[in-house]
Structure formats: C-alpha cells, structure tokens
C-alpha cells in the first residue's frame, strides 16, 4: 500500500519539475524584454570579443599592421590607400560576430529580433565615395554571400551621406548628411527582426549628442538568406571611387552591446514616443510660420507628428518640419508638437513655442529701435549712442561739448522705404541740423534740413530708400553739445521697388534648374553659387547636388549658407 500511494506523489513531483519553469514564466501575452547578451570591454576581451578577425586577409601591407586593434576603450580599424583585399579592386579590415567565450558566440536565427548599440567616431579622412564604403554589415556566414543590410558612406549627387539599406529590393532605411557627424562620437542603434521574404524589419537610429538625427524603420523586408545572420564592423570599400575621396584613415568603435528580444509573446504596443524637443521657428512671413523640431524616438518607431496651433490640430506630418499658412500679419501664435507611433500612441505635447508673424508688406513700423549706432563723439560713459535707440525716455546720447558739427547714425540692417524721423531732444538740442540717408554708410543724401530748431520733439516726414540714417547737427542751441533721448526712424522694410520677374534658365532634362531668384525645390539640380529663397530667407549653394526632401537650406549647412540677397 505504501508503494502504491507513493507512485502518484512521485509522478506529481516529476510533472511539477517539468512544468514549473513554464508555469512561473509569467502570463501569456506578457511583453518581451531586451536581454543583454554581449558587452565586451576592449581592455579585457580585446579582439577575442569577435567571432573572426579579417585583418589584411591578402597580407598586402604587413608593415601597416595590425590594422585592427584596441585603442584605449575603443576598437580601432586603420585603412591605408595601399591596402588590398583578396579581390584587389577593394579593401577590407573587418571583425565579425559576437563572441561570448573561447568556444561560443551568439547566433542570430530566423524569427529572432536583435539589437546592437555602439558609439562610433568617423574622422573627416574617412569620406563617402561614389562606389561602396561599408562600415557595418549583416551577412550570412561564409564566403560568396551578399550582405543582408549595410551601413555605408555614399556620395549622393556629390554630397557626403551616411545611410543604411536593406540589400534585397534595394530598400533605403535612412540617410543623412555625413559631414556634421564627423570628428565626434555619435551613437548608433540598429535593430533587426530576422524574417524571410517580407517577414523582416529593420530600425536604424543615429544620435549626435542629445539630438536624434535619424530614427527610421522599414517593415516587410527580407532580412534572411540561410543558416543565420552575423554582424560585421570595420572598413570595407571599393577602389572604384571617382570623387578622389580615398585617404589613409581609421574608424573607432566603443560601448558595443548586443541585445536579444526575449520573453513572452509580444502584447500590444502601449508605449508612447518621446516628446519632440527643440521646437523652433525657421522663418516667418506676414501670413506663414515655418517650424522645425528634433526627431522623437519610440520602442517600435515614430510614424508621424501632430502640429497644434493653440489647442487646434493643424497638421499631421511625417517629417520634422512644417509651414503653417493663412495666418494674420504681426500676430503671435502658440505651437506644440506631439509624436505618434504605428499603434496610435501619442507623446505628451512639446514645450509651447510662440511665433509672431512678420508685418504685412507696406506696413509702417519703427525700424531703428535696438539697431547698431555710431556717433561723431560721446560726452562720456553713460551717454553712448546706443542709448538713443533703446526705447527708454530716461536715457540719452550726448556728444562732446562745445564743437560743431556732431552727428549720430543708425544702421537699419537692410534697405527700407523711409517715411518719418522723430527726435526727442534733451535740453542740449540743435537749432540747425540735417537728416541724411545712405545706402552704404559712406555717401550721404539730405532728406530734410531744419533751421530755427526749438528742441522738444521734432517729427519730420521724409522720403527715400536707405539702410543708414544720420542726424547731422550743424549749430548748437546751447554752449553744450547735442543730446537726444530718442532717435526713431519709421518706414517699411523689404525691397522698396518691384523688380522684374526672373527668367528661368531652360534645362535639357526634366530636372528643374533653379535660377538666381528661384524658390528652393526638391528634385532640383543646384550648382555652387546658385541663389534660392526658402521660408522667406535667401541662401547660396555651397556644394553641387540634386536636392531632396530632408535637405532643405535651413537644415543643411553643408549644402547652403544664408545670403544677404533680399527674399523673393
């Protein structure tokens, strides 16, 4: 009897032992978590952190070796122009895989999701090329297989870029200008769901300090060939470059980590994106306000942004810029931005930004307040010429005492159509003076001549187009000097007279060719020196290129610089 009673107990214990881990693993549908699988320390593991080392496989330049080594807390990859791979039309120094012990390494398998993060330093000597220059790849192990995904330094229409692509279907995941990211540490996050056919996905994130430069996701892509997927890092480039960009160079990597998505069956995505930061204005007109902000991040991927004017949803956009139109002139508006993901989760609103639209063309405004001033002399500290344009009735400019003539001038910053000048005199006023204008601050034209002045306030109508205005005192009313509480110049800004519409230069191809007064367009071919307008500002082209969305003049300092040409 004891033995028959003990058997069910023994079976129950055995069943509990087998099912215990499953029963205690959490409820079905629990969200998976990122589990750290690999975090090498260069000073400890050295190059043993990698599955294989591909250092000068053809033994082409032994004097330059080792080409792959530990440098402080980083891994360094040196590349010389004379280095050659076993195929002599290219160069290669790379490491592969994630070794966890002398006999084990991570294996990224079909159906799994992996994430690697690392910091990267790209010097200016490591340049984008017209052929391929890869600095990170995923591949099927073995010879002869093509890459699955690649991070590359590529020249696009003459511009240096860094990009990430899925090879099957030539799918561009993301791309951005390279030059602002060179000579500094940047952070990379790469995530791959390994799927055959259209079952895979890739996410690529580039961060420059606290700024997210790229956060791009592609789903429905092919990320599997056979066996398994293995990451590679280093410099692998073609000698077929036609831009003269091959130099002796190097690449640094540090803080390398690999994570695997583990746990239960993924549940619904309930995590919202981060709040968009850096909301700012990039330009205003009398009826529009242009906005930009830094990209938000999300555990799955940001799909768009909602732009609110006050509490009203104004637009939903996929990028990080927006121009709100149909506004009233000289009116303040408050804007906030929220990020969205594919599951419909929304971030909290950004910090509100107040933007005031420009004055309508032809509106007479005070032009002189706060503008730069100079004077023929100053009585002493506390009487500087800037105090005559500070908007304060208790401060003043005063010239040296006892001599004529004396003058004060203000730089309006740009040509304006002048309408009147108001002078608020202190007790030391001018009994005779001239109001003058100049386009260059050197040659002066009289706008008004006053004799028999009696001090107090003079409000004088004037007509003329000028950038500089000068009050030129010829006779003092007192033994002292000349002294003004306020010098106020009124007028309208902008080009004082209409100019003929520019003639478009014909192009032999469908690609639009901008002229010196055209508005910036995506898909247009620009040459060095071309002038465009964008959001009411003038810009000059610095590098020949064909424009595309994301390379707007206001956000691409490597391609454009602000010019002084009046807006079109």
Coordinates of C-alpha atoms in Angstrom, one line a residue:
X1 CA 0.0 0.0 0.0
X2 CA 2.8 2.5 0.8
X3 CA 4.4 1.9 -2.6
X4 CA 1.1 2.3 -4.5
X5 CA 0.4 5.6 -2.6
X6 CA 4.0 6.9 -3.3
X7 CA 3.8 6.5 -7.0
X8 CA 1.1 9.2 -7.7
X9 CA 3.1 11.6 -5.4
X10 CA 6.3 10.8 -7.4
X11 CA 4.6 11.4 -10.7
X12 CA 3.1 14.7 -9.5
X13 CA 6.5 15.9 -8.4
X14 CA 8.1 15.0 -11.7
X15 CA 5.3 16.8 -13.6
X16 CA 5.8 19.9 -11.4
X17 CA 9.5 19.8 -12.1
X18 CA 8.9 19.7 -15.8
X19 CA 6.2 22.3 -16.0
X20 CA 7.5 24.6 -13.2
X21 CA 9.6 26.9 -15.4
X22 CA 6.7 27.3 -17.8
X23 CA 4.1 28.0 -15.0
X24 CA 6.4 30.6 -13.4
X25 CA 7.4 32.4 -16.6
X26 CA 4.6 34.9 -16.4
X27 CA 1.2 35.3 -18.0
X28 CA 0.7 34.6 -21.7
X29 CA 0.9 37.8 -23.7
X30 CA 3.5 39.4 -21.4
X31 CA 5.6 42.0 -23.3
X32 CA 9.1 40.8 -24.3
X33 CA 12.2 42.5 -22.9
X34 CA 15.6 43.3 -24.3
X35 CA 18.1 40.9 -22.7
X36 CA 21.8 41.9 -22.8
X37 CA 23.8 39.1 -24.5
X38 CA 27.2 40.8 -25.3
X39 CA 29.1 43.7 -23.9
X40 CA 32.8 43.4 -24.5
X41 CA 35.4 45.6 -22.8
X42 CA 38.2 46.3 -25.2
X43 CA 40.8 46.4 -22.5
X44 CA 39.7 43.0 -21.1
X45 CA 38.5 40.8 -24.0
X46 CA 40.5 42.6 -26.7
X47 CA 39.8 41.2 -30.1
X48 CA 38.5 38.0 -28.6
X49 CA 35.2 39.8 -28.4
X50 CA 34.6 38.9 -32.0
X51 CA 33.9 35.6 -33.8
X52 CA 36.5 36.2 -36.6
X53 CA 39.1 38.9 -37.5
X54 CA 39.6 39.9 -41.1
X55 CA 42.8 41.9 -40.8
X56 CA 44.6 42.3 -44.2
X57 CA 43.5 38.9 -45.5
X58 CA 45.7 39.2 -48.5
X59 CA 48.8 40.2 -46.5
X60 CA 49.0 43.2 -48.8
X61 CA 50.5 45.6 -46.2
X62 CA 52.1 43.9 -43.3
X63 CA 54.2 47.0 -42.4
X64 CA 50.9 48.8 -41.6
X65 CA 49.6 46.1 -39.3
X66 CA 47.9 45.3 -37.1
X67 CA 45.1 47.2 -38.9
X68 CA 42.6 46.1 -36.3
X69 CA 43.5 46.7 -32.6
X70 CA 42.5 48.0 -29.2
X71 CA 43.0 51.8 -28.7
X72 CA 42.1 52.7 -25.1
X73 CA 38.4 52.0 -24.5
X74 CA 37.8 51.6 -28.3
X75 CA 38.4 49.3 -31.2
X76 CA 40.4 50.9 -34.0
X77 CA 40.3 50.0 -37.7
X78 CA 43.2 51.5 -39.7
X79 CA 43.0 51.7 -43.5
X80 CA 45.8 52.7 -45.8
X81 CA 45.4 53.6 -49.5
X82 CA 47.9 50.8 -50.4
X83 CA 45.9 48.1 -48.5
X84 CA 44.2 45.4 -50.7
X85 CA 41.8 42.6 -50.1
X86 CA 42.0 39.2 -51.8
X87 CA 40.0 40.8 -54.5
X88 CA 42.4 43.6 -55.5
X89 CA 39.7 46.1 -56.6
X90 CA 38.7 46.7 -52.9
X91 CA 40.0 47.0 -49.3
X92 CA 38.8 45.2 -46.2
X93 CA 39.6 45.2 -42.5
X94 CA 36.6 43.9 -40.5
X95 CA 35.5 41.9 -37.5
X96 CA 32.5 39.6 -37.4
X97 CA 30.1 38.2 -34.9
X98 CA 29.7 38.4 -31.1
X99 CA 32.0 36.0 -29.2
X100 CA 30.9 35.2 -25.6
X101 CA 33.7 32.8 -24.7
X102 CA 36.6 31.0 -26.3
X103 CA 34.2 28.4 -27.7
X104 CA 30.9 30.2 -28.0
X105 CA 29.4 33.1 -30.0
X106 CA 25.9 34.5 -30.5
X107 CA 23.9 33.0 -33.3
X108 CA 21.2 35.3 -34.7
X109 CA 18.5 32.9 -36.0
X110 CA 15.4 33.1 -38.2
X111 CA 12.4 34.5 -36.3
X112 CA 14.6 36.3 -33.7
X113 CA 14.9 40.0 -33.1
X114 CA 18.3 41.5 -32.2
X115 CA 19.5 45.0 -31.3
X116 CA 23.1 46.3 -31.3
X117 CA 24.2 49.7 -29.9
X118 CA 27.6 51.3 -30.1
X119 CA 29.4 54.6 -30.3
X120 CA 31.3 55.5 -33.5
X121 CA 33.9 58.1 -34.4
X122 CA 34.3 58.9 -38.1
X123 CA 37.1 61.3 -38.9
X124 CA 37.0 63.6 -41.9
X125 CA 39.6 61.4 -43.6
X126 CA 37.0 58.6 -43.8
X127 CA 35.0 60.0 -46.7
X128 CA 31.9 59.0 -48.6
X129 CA 32.6 57.6 -52.0
X130 CA 30.9 57.1 -55.3
X131 CA 31.3 53.4 -55.1
X132 CA 30.7 51.4 -51.9
X133 CA 32.3 52.1 -48.5
X134 CA 30.6 49.9 -45.8
X135 CA 31.3 50.4 -42.1
X136 CA 28.7 47.9 -40.8
X137 CA 27.1 44.9 -42.4
X138 CA 24.9 41.9 -41.6
X139 CA 25.6 38.8 -43.6
X140 CA 25.1 35.0 -43.8
X141 CA 28.4 33.5 -42.6
X142 CA 30.6 32.0 -45.3
X143 CA 32.2 33.2 -48.5
X144 CA 30.3 34.4 -51.6
X145 CA 27.1 35.5 -49.9
X146 CA 25.9 39.1 -50.4
X147 CA 25.2 41.4 -47.5
X148 CA 21.7 41.5 -45.9
X149 CA 21.9 45.1 -44.7
X150 CA 24.7 47.7 -44.8
X151 CA 25.6 51.0 -43.3
X152 CA 27.5 52.9 -45.9
X153 CA 29.2 56.2 -46.6
X154 CA 27.9 57.2 -50.0
X155 CA 28.1 60.3 -52.2
X156 CA 24.6 61.2 -53.4
X157 CA 24.7 63.8 -56.1
X158 CA 28.0 65.0 -54.8
X159 CA 27.0 65.2 -51.2
X160 CA 28.6 63.0 -48.5
X161 CA 26.0 61.0 -46.7
X162 CA 25.7 58.1 -44.2
X163 CA 22.9 55.6 -45.0
X164 CA 21.5 52.2 -44.1
X165 CA 20.0 49.9 -46.6
X166 CA 18.3 46.5 -46.9
X167 CA 20.0 44.8 -49.9
X168 CA 17.0 42.7 -51.1
X169 CA 14.9 45.2 -53.0
X170 CA 17.5 48.0 -52.5
X171 CA 15.4 49.4 -49.7
X172 CA 16.7 52.7 -48.1
X173 CA 16.0 52.7 -44.4
X174 CA 17.5 56.1 -43.6
X175 CA 20.1 58.6 -44.8
X176 CA 21.6 61.9 -43.5
X177 CA 24.4 64.3 -44.2
X178 CA 27.8 62.8 -43.1
X179 CA 29.9 66.0 -42.5
X180 CA 28.1 67.3 -39.4
X181 CA 28.7 63.8 -37.8
X182 CA 32.4 63.6 -38.4
X183 CA 35.2 64.3 -35.9
X184 CA 33.0 63.5 -33.0
X185 CA 31.5 60.5 -31.2
X186 CA 28.0 59.6 -32.4
X187 CA 25.7 56.9 -31.2
X188 CA 24.2 54.1 -33.3
X189 CA 21.2 51.8 -32.5
X190 CA 20.5 49.0 -35.0
X191 CA 17.6 46.6 -34.7
X192 CA 16.8 43.7 -37.0
X193 CA 13.9 41.2 -36.9
X194 CA 15.2 38.3 -38.9
X195 CA 12.5 37.2 -41.4
X196 CA 12.4 35.6 -44.8
X197 CA 10.6 37.2 -47.7
X198 CA 8.6 40.1 -46.3
X199 CA 8.7 38.9 -42.7
X200 CA 11.7 41.0 -41.6
X201 CA 12.1 44.6 -40.3
X202 CA 15.0 47.0 -39.6
X203 CA 15.3 50.0 -37.5
X204 CA 18.3 52.4 -37.7
X205 CA 18.9 55.3 -35.2
X206 CA 21.7 57.9 -35.4
X207 CA 22.2 60.3 -32.5
X208 CA 24.5 63.3 -32.3
X209 CA 24.8 64.0 -28.6
X210 CA 21.3 64.6 -27.3
X211 CA 19.9 65.1 -30.9
X212 CA 18.3 62.2 -32.7
X213 CA 19.4 62.8 -36.4
X214 CA 17.7 59.6 -37.8
X215 CA 15.2 57.2 -36.4
X216 CA 13.9 55.2 -39.3
X217 CA 12.1 51.8 -39.6
X218 CA 11.3 49.6 -42.5
X219 CA 9.0 46.6 -42.2
X220 CA 8.0 44.0 -44.7
X221 CA 11.6 43.5 -45.9
X222 CA 13.8 40.4 -46.4
X223 CA 16.5 40.0 -43.7
X224 CA 17.4 36.4 -44.1
X225 CA 19.3 34.3 -46.6
X226 CA 20.2 31.0 -44.9
X227 CA 21.7 29.5 -41.7
X228 CA 21.9 32.6 -39.5
X229 CA 22.7 36.3 -39.6
X230 CA 26.0 37.7 -38.4
X231 CA 27.0 41.4 -37.9
X232 CA 30.3 42.8 -39.2
X233 CA 32.1 46.1 -38.4
X234 CA 35.1 47.8 -39.9
X235 CA 36.1 49.5 -43.2
X236 CA 35.2 47.7 -46.5
X237 CA 35.5 49.9 -49.5
X238 CA 35.8 49.8 -53.3
X239 CA 38.8 51.3 -55.2
X240 CA 36.4 52.4 -57.9
X241 CA 35.7 55.7 -56.3
X242 CA 35.6 58.6 -58.8
X243 CA 35.5 61.5 -56.3
X244 CA 39.1 61.3 -55.2
X245 CA 38.0 60.5 -51.7
X246 CA 40.2 57.6 -50.7
X247 CA 42.6 58.6 -47.9
X248 CA 44.7 56.9 -45.2
X249 CA 42.1 56.8 -42.5
X250 CA 40.6 55.0 -39.5
X251 CA 37.4 54.2 -37.7
X252 CA 36.8 53.9 -33.9
X253 CA 34.0 51.9 -32.1
X254 CA 33.3 51.7 -28.4
X255 CA 30.5 50.8 -25.9
X256 CA 29.4 47.9 -28.1
X257 CA 26.4 46.0 -26.9
X258 CA 24.1 43.3 -28.3
X259 CA 20.6 42.6 -27.0
X260 CA 18.1 39.9 -27.9
X261 CA 14.3 40.3 -27.6
X262 CA 13.2 37.6 -25.2
X263 CA 10.2 36.8 -23.0
X264 CA 6.6 36.0 -23.7
X265 CA 4.5 36.6 -26.8
X266 CA 4.6 40.3 -27.6
X267 CA 1.5 42.1 -26.4
X268 CA 0.0 45.3 -27.8
X269 CA 2.3 48.3 -28.1
X270 CA 1.3 50.8 -25.4
X271 CA 4.4 52.8 -25.0
X272 CA 4.2 56.3 -26.5
X273 CA 7.1 58.0 -28.3
X274 CA 9.3 60.6 -26.5
X275 CA 8.3 64.2 -26.5
X276 CA 9.7 66.1 -29.6
X277 CA 12.3 68.5 -28.4
X278 CA 13.9 71.7 -29.8
X279 CA 10.7 73.0 -31.4
X280 CA 11.8 76.2 -33.1
X281 CA 10.9 78.6 -35.9
X282 CA 13.0 78.6 -39.1
X283 CA 11.3 81.7 -40.7
X284 CA 8.2 83.8 -40.8
X285 CA 6.3 85.8 -43.4
X286 CA 3.3 88.1 -43.0
X287 CA 1.0 85.0 -43.4
X288 CA 3.1 82.0 -42.5
X289 CA 5.3 80.5 -39.8
X290 CA 7.8 77.7 -40.5
X291 CA 8.6 75.2 -37.7
X292 CA 11.2 72.5 -37.1
X293 CA 11.9 70.1 -34.2
X294 CA 14.2 67.3 -33.3
X295 CA 13.1 63.7 -34.1
X296 CA 11.4 61.8 -31.3
X297 CA 12.2 58.2 -30.5
X298 CA 10.0 55.1 -29.9
X299 CA 10.4 51.5 -28.9
X300 CA 8.9 50.5 -32.3
X301 CA 9.2 53.6 -34.4
X302 CA 7.8 57.0 -34.8
X303 CA 5.4 57.3 -37.8
X304 CA 4.4 61.0 -37.7
X305 CA 4.0 64.2 -35.8
X306 CA 0.9 66.2 -34.9
X307 CA 1.3 70.0 -35.0
X308 CA -1.1 72.1 -32.9
X309 CA -1.8 75.8 -33.2
X310 CA -3.1 76.6 -29.7
X311 CA -5.4 73.7 -29.0
X312 CA -6.3 73.0 -32.6
X313 CA -4.7 70.2 -34.6
X314 CA -3.3 72.0 -37.7
X315 CA -1.5 69.2 -39.5
X316 CA -0.1 65.7 -39.3
X317 CA 3.3 65.3 -41.0
X318 CA 5.8 62.5 -41.4
X319 CA 9.0 64.7 -41.1
X320 CA 10.3 67.2 -38.6
X321 CA 9.3 70.4 -40.4
X322 CA 6.1 72.2 -41.1
X323 CA 4.9 75.5 -42.5
X324 CA 1.6 76.9 -41.2
X325 CA 0.0 79.2 -43.8
X326 CA -3.0 81.6 -43.9
X327 CA -2.0 83.5 -40.8
X328 CA -2.6 87.1 -39.9
X329 CA 0.3 89.6 -40.1
X330 CA 2.1 90.8 -37.0
X331 CA 0.2 88.3 -34.8
X332 CA 1.6 85.9 -32.2
X333 CA 0.7 82.1 -32.4
X334 CA 1.4 79.3 -30.0
X335 CA 2.6 75.9 -31.3
X336 CA 3.1 72.5 -29.8
X337 CA 4.1 69.2 -31.4
X338 CA 3.2 65.5 -30.5
X339 CA 4.8 62.4 -31.9
X340 CA 2.8 59.3 -32.9
X341 CA 3.7 55.6 -33.5
X342 CA 2.0 52.9 -35.6
X343 CA -0.1 51.8 -32.7
X344 CA -1.6 55.3 -32.3
X345 CA 0.2 56.1 -29.1
X346 CA 0.9 59.8 -28.8
X347 CA 3.6 61.6 -26.8
X348 CA 2.9 64.4 -24.5
X349 CA 2.9 67.9 -26.0
X350 CA 6.2 69.7 -26.6
X351 CA 7.1 72.9 -24.8
X352 CA 4.9 75.6 -26.4
X353 CA 6.6 77.9 -28.9
X354 CA 5.2 81.4 -29.5
X355 CA 5.9 82.7 -33.1
X356 CA 4.9 86.2 -34.2
X357 CA 4.3 86.6 -38.0
X358 CA 6.0 89.4 -39.9
X359 CA 4.5 92.8 -40.7
X360 CA 2.5 92.9 -43.8
X361 CA 4.3 94.5 -46.8
X362 CA 3.9 98.2 -46.8
X363 CA 3.2 98.5 -43.0
X364 CA 5.0 101.4 -41.5
X365 CA 6.9 100.3 -38.4
X366 CA 9.6 101.5 -36.1
X367 CA 12.9 100.4 -37.7
X368 CA 15.6 101.9 -35.5
X369 CA 15.0 100.6 -32.1
X370 CA 17.8 98.4 -30.8
X371 CA 19.8 98.7 -34.1
X372 CA 23.6 99.4 -34.2
X373 CA 24.5 103.1 -33.8
X374 CA 27.7 105.2 -34.1
X375 CA 28.4 108.9 -33.3
X376 CA 31.0 111.5 -34.0
X377 CA 31.7 111.8 -30.3
X378 CA 30.4 110.9 -26.8
X379 CA 30.4 113.1 -23.8
X380 CA 31.4 110.2 -21.6
X381 CA 30.3 106.9 -20.1
X382 CA 26.5 106.7 -19.8
X383 CA 25.9 108.8 -22.9
X384 CA 26.7 106.2 -25.6
X385 CA 24.8 106.5 -29.0
X386 CA 23.0 103.2 -28.4
X387 CA 21.0 104.9 -25.6
X388 CA 19.2 106.9 -28.3
X389 CA 17.6 103.8 -29.8
X390 CA 16.9 101.8 -26.6
X391 CA 13.2 102.8 -26.3
X392 CA 13.8 104.4 -22.9
X393 CA 12.9 108.0 -22.4
X394 CA 15.2 108.4 -19.4
X395 CA 18.5 107.5 -21.2
X396 CA 20.2 109.6 -23.9
X397 CA 23.1 110.1 -26.2
X398 CA 25.2 113.2 -25.7
X399 CA 28.1 114.5 -27.9
X400 CA 31.2 116.2 -26.8
X401 CA 30.6 119.8 -25.7
X402 CA 31.4 123.0 -27.4
X403 CA 32.0 122.0 -31.0
X404 CA 30.2 121.7 -34.3
X405 CA 29.4 119.7 -36.3
X406 CA 28.4 116.5 -34.5
X407 CA 26.3 113.5 -35.7
X408 CA 24.7 110.2 -34.7
X409 CA 23.7 107.5 -37.2
X410 CA 21.8 104.2 -37.0
X411 CA 22.1 101.1 -39.2
X412 CA 18.7 99.7 -40.0
X413 CA 20.2 96.4 -41.1
X414 CA 18.6 96.4 -44.6
X415 CA 17.3 98.9 -47.1
X416 CA 13.9 100.4 -46.1
X417 CA 11.5 102.9 -47.6
X418 CA 11.6 105.7 -45.0
X419 CA 8.6 107.7 -44.0
X420 CA 9.4 109.8 -40.9
X421 CA 12.1 110.5 -38.3
X422 CA 11.2 111.5 -34.8
X423 CA 13.8 113.2 -32.5
X424 CA 13.2 113.7 -28.7
X425 CA 15.8 116.3 -27.7
X426 CA 17.3 116.9 -24.2
X427 CA 17.9 120.5 -23.1
X428 CA 21.1 120.5 -25.3
X429 CA 19.4 120.5 -28.7
X430 CA 20.2 121.5 -32.2
X431 CA 19.0 124.8 -33.6
X432 CA 20.1 123.7 -37.1
X433 CA 20.6 120.1 -38.4
X434 CA 20.1 117.9 -41.4
X435 CA 18.5 114.4 -41.6
X436 CA 20.5 112.3 -44.1
X437 CA 20.3 108.8 -45.6
X438 CA 22.9 106.4 -47.1
X439 CA 22.9 103.1 -48.8
X440 CA 26.4 102.2 -47.8
X441 CA 27.2 104.4 -44.7
X442 CA 29.7 106.5 -46.8
X443 CA 27.8 108.6 -49.3
X444 CA 25.0 110.7 -47.7
X445 CA 21.9 112.4 -49.2
X446 CA 20.0 115.1 -47.4
X447 CA 16.4 114.1 -46.7
X448 CA 15.5 117.2 -44.6
X449 CA 17.2 120.4 -43.4
X450 CA 16.0 122.1 -40.2
X451 CA 16.8 125.7 -39.1
X452 CA 15.5 127.6 -36.1
X453 CA 15.0 124.4 -34.1
X454 CA 13.4 124.9 -30.7
X455 CA 14.1 121.5 -29.1
X456 CA 11.5 119.2 -27.6
X457 CA 10.1 116.8 -30.1
X458 CA 10.7 117.1 -33.9
X459 CA 8.6 114.7 -36.0
X460 CA 9.7 115.1 -39.6
X461 CA 8.3 113.5 -42.7
X462 CA 10.9 112.1 -45.1
X463 CA 11.0 110.2 -48.4
X464 CA 13.8 107.9 -49.5
X465 CA 15.2 104.4 -49.6
X466 CA 18.2 103.7 -47.4
X467 CA 19.8 101.4 -44.9
X468 CA 21.6 104.2 -42.8
X469 CA 20.0 107.3 -41.3
X470 CA 22.1 110.1 -39.8
X471 CA 21.2 113.2 -37.8
X472 CA 23.9 115.8 -38.7
X473 CA 24.0 118.7 -36.2
X474 CA 25.4 122.0 -37.7
X475 CA 24.5 124.5 -34.9
X476 CA 24.1 124.0 -31.2
X477 CA 21.4 125.9 -29.4
X478 CA 23.4 125.9 -26.1
X479 CA 27.1 126.1 -25.1
X480 CA 26.9 122.3 -24.5
X481 CA 26.8 119.6 -27.1
X482 CA 23.9 117.7 -28.8
X483 CA 21.8 115.3 -26.8
X484 CA 18.9 113.0 -27.9
X485 CA 16.7 110.9 -25.7
X486 CA 15.4 109.0 -28.7
X487 CA 16.1 108.8 -32.4
X488 CA 13.2 107.0 -34.0
X489 CA 13.1 106.1 -37.7
X490 CA 9.9 104.8 -39.3
X491 CA 9.3 103.1 -42.6
X492 CA 8.6 99.9 -44.4
X493 CA 11.1 97.0 -44.9
X494 CA 11.7 94.9 -48.0
X495 CA 12.7 95.8 -51.5
X496 CA 11.5 99.4 -51.9
X497 CA 10.5 99.0 -55.6
X498 CA 9.4 95.9 -57.6
X499 CA 12.0 94.1 -59.7
X500 CA 11.3 92.2 -62.9
X501 CA 10.4 88.5 -62.6
X502 CA 13.5 86.4 -63.2
X503 CA 13.7 84.3 -66.4
X504 CA 14.1 80.6 -65.8
X505 CA 17.1 79.1 -67.4
X506 CA 15.9 76.2 -69.7
X507 CA 17.0 72.8 -68.8
X508 CA 17.6 70.0 -71.3
X509 CA 16.3 67.4 -68.8
X510 CA 13.1 67.2 -66.8
X511 CA 15.0 68.0 -63.7
X512 CA 14.2 71.7 -62.8
X513 CA 17.2 74.0 -62.9
X514 CA 16.9 76.9 -60.4
X515 CA 17.9 80.4 -61.3
X516 CA 19.4 83.1 -59.1
X517 CA 16.0 84.1 -57.8
X518 CA 14.0 80.8 -57.6
X519 CA 12.4 79.2 -54.6
X520 CA 14.1 76.0 -53.3
X521 CA 12.7 72.8 -54.8
X522 CA 13.1 69.2 -54.0
X523 CA 14.5 67.3 -57.0
X524 CA 16.3 70.3 -58.5
X525 CA 19.9 70.3 -59.6
X526 CA 21.9 73.1 -57.9
X527 CA 25.4 74.3 -58.8
X528 CA 27.8 76.1 -56.5
X529 CA 26.8 79.7 -56.1
X530 CA 23.2 79.2 -57.1
X531 CA 20.8 81.5 -55.1
X532 CA 17.5 80.4 -53.8
X533 CA 14.8 81.5 -51.3
X534 CA 13.3 79.3 -48.6
X535 CA 10.8 80.3 -46.0
X536 CA 11.5 84.0 -46.8
X537 CA 15.3 83.8 -46.5
X538 CA 18.0 83.8 -49.1
X539 CA 20.6 81.0 -49.4
X540 CA 23.7 80.4 -51.6
X541 CA 24.6 76.8 -52.7
X542 CA 28.0 75.5 -51.3
X543 CA 28.1 72.1 -53.0
X544 CA 26.7 70.9 -56.3
X545 CA 23.9 68.5 -55.7
X546 CA 20.4 67.4 -56.6
X547 CA 18.1 68.3 -53.8
X548 CA 15.7 66.0 -51.9
X549 CA 13.3 66.2 -49.0
X550 CA 15.3 66.5 -45.8
X551 CA 18.0 68.6 -47.4
X552 CA 16.2 72.0 -47.1
X553 CA 18.5 75.0 -46.9
X554 CA 17.6 75.9 -43.3
X555 CA 18.6 72.4 -42.1
X556 CA 21.6 71.6 -44.4
X557 CA 24.6 73.9 -43.5
X558 CA 26.9 71.7 -45.5
X559 CA 25.0 72.5 -48.7
X560 CA 23.7 76.0 -48.1
X561 CA 24.6 79.2 -46.4
X562 CA 22.5 82.3 -45.7
X563 CA 22.9 85.1 -48.2
X564 CA 22.1 88.8 -47.9
X565 CA 20.0 88.7 -51.1
X566 CA 16.5 90.1 -50.4
X567 CA 13.8 87.4 -50.2
X568 CA 11.8 86.8 -53.4

